[in-house]
mmCIF file of C-alpha atoms in Angstrom:
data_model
loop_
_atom_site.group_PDB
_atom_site.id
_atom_site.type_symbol
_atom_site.label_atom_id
_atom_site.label_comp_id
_atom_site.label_asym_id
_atom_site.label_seq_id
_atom_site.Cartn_x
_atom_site.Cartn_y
_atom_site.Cartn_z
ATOM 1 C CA UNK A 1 0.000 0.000 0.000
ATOM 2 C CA UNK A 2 3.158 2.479 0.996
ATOM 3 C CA UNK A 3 4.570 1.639 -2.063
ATOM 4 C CA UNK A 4 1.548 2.265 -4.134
ATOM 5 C CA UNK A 5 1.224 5.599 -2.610
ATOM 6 C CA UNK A 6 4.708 6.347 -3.330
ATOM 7 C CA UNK A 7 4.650 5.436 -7.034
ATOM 8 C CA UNK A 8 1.640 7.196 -7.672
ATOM 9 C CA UNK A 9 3.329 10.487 -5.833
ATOM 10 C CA UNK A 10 5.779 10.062 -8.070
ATOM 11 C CA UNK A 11 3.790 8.874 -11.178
ATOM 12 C CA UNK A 12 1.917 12.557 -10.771
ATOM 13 C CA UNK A 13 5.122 14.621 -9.512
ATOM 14 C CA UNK A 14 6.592 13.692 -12.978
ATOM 15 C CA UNK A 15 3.620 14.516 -15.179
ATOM 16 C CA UNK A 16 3.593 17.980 -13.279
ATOM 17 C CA UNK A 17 7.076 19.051 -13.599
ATOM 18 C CA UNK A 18 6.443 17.874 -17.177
ATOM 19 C CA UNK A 19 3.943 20.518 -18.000
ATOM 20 C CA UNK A 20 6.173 22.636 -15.892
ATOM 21 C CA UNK A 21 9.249 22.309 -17.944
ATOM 22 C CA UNK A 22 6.812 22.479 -21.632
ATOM 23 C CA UNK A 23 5.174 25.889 -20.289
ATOM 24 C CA UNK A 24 8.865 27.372 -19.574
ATOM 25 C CA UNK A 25 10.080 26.047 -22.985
ATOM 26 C CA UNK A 26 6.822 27.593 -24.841
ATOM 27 C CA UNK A 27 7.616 31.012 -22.922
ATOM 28 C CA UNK A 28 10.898 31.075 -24.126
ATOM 29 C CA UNK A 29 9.550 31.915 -27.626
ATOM 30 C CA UNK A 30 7.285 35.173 -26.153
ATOM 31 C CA UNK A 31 10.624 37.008 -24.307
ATOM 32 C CA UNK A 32 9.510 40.363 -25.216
ATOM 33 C CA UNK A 33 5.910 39.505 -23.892
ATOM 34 C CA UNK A 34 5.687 41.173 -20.125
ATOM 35 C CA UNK A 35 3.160 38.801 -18.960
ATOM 36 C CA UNK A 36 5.695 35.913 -20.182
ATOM 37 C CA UNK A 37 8.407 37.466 -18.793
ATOM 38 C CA UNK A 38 6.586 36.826 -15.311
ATOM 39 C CA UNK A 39 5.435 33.517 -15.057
ATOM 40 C CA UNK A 40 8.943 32.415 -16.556
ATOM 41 C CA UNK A 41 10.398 34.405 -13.718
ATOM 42 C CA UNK A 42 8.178 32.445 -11.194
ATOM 43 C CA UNK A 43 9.007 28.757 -13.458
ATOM 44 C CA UNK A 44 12.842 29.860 -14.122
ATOM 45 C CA UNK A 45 14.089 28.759 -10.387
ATOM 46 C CA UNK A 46 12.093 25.675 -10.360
ATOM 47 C CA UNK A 47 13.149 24.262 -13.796
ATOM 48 C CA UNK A 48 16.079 25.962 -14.508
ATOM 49 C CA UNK A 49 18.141 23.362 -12.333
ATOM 50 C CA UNK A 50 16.806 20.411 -14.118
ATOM 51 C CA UNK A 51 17.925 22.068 -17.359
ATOM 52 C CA UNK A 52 21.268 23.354 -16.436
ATOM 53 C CA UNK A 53 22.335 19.448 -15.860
ATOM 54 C CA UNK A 54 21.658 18.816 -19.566
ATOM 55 C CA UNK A 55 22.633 22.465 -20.844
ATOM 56 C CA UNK A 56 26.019 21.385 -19.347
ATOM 57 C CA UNK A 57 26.007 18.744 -21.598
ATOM 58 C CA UNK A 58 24.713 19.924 -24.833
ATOM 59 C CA UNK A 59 25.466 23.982 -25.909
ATOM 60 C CA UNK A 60 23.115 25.374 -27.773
ATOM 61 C CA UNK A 61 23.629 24.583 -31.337
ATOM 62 C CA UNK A 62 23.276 27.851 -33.804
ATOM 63 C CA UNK A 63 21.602 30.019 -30.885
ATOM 64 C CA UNK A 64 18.995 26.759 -30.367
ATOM 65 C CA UNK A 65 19.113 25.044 -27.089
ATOM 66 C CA UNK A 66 18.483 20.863 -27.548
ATOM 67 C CA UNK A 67 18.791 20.451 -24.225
ATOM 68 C CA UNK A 68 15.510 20.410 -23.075
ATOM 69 C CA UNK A 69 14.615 17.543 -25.677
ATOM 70 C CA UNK A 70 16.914 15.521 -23.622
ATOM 71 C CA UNK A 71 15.696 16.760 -20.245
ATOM 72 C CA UNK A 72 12.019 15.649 -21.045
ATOM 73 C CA UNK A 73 13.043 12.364 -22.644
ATOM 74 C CA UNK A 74 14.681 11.631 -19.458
ATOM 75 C CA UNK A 75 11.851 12.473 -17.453
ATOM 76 C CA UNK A 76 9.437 10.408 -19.494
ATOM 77 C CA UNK A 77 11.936 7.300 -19.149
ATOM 78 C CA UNK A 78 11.545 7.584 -15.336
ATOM 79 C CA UNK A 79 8.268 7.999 -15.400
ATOM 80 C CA UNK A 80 7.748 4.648 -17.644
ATOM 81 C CA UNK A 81 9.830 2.837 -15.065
ATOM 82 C CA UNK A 82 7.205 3.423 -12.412
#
């Protein structure tokens, strides 16, 4: 029962921080928005992190950053092990 309560914690942390790091990724294509400035100001210290692990591995490629591709095909591998 523990352990069921644990996977599905996890099971729905995942698919949150999913949307989380898709919703920061989308608002990097409205920068000059102010109203996207603000909620990626509020996402930024909470995904940021996450990112920086794979941005250390992968530099942006012609002013394009790949490493979030990684970062969410990571996540959804962990998720499919639960």
């Amino acid at each position: 029962m523990a352990t069921e309560l644990l996977t599905s914690t996890l099971q729905s942390f995942i698919k949150i921080y999913l949307v989380l790091l898709i919703v920061r990724i989308l608002l990097t294509w409205f920068q000059t928005m102010d109203w996207a400035n603000q909620i990626a100001s509020v996402l930024s210290p909470i995904t940021d992190p996450y990112l920086n692990i794979f941005r250390s591995f992968i530099p942006p490629l012609g002013g394009i950053d790949f490493s979030p591709i990684l970062a969410i095909f990571v996540l959804q591998i962990v998720a499919g092990l639960f």
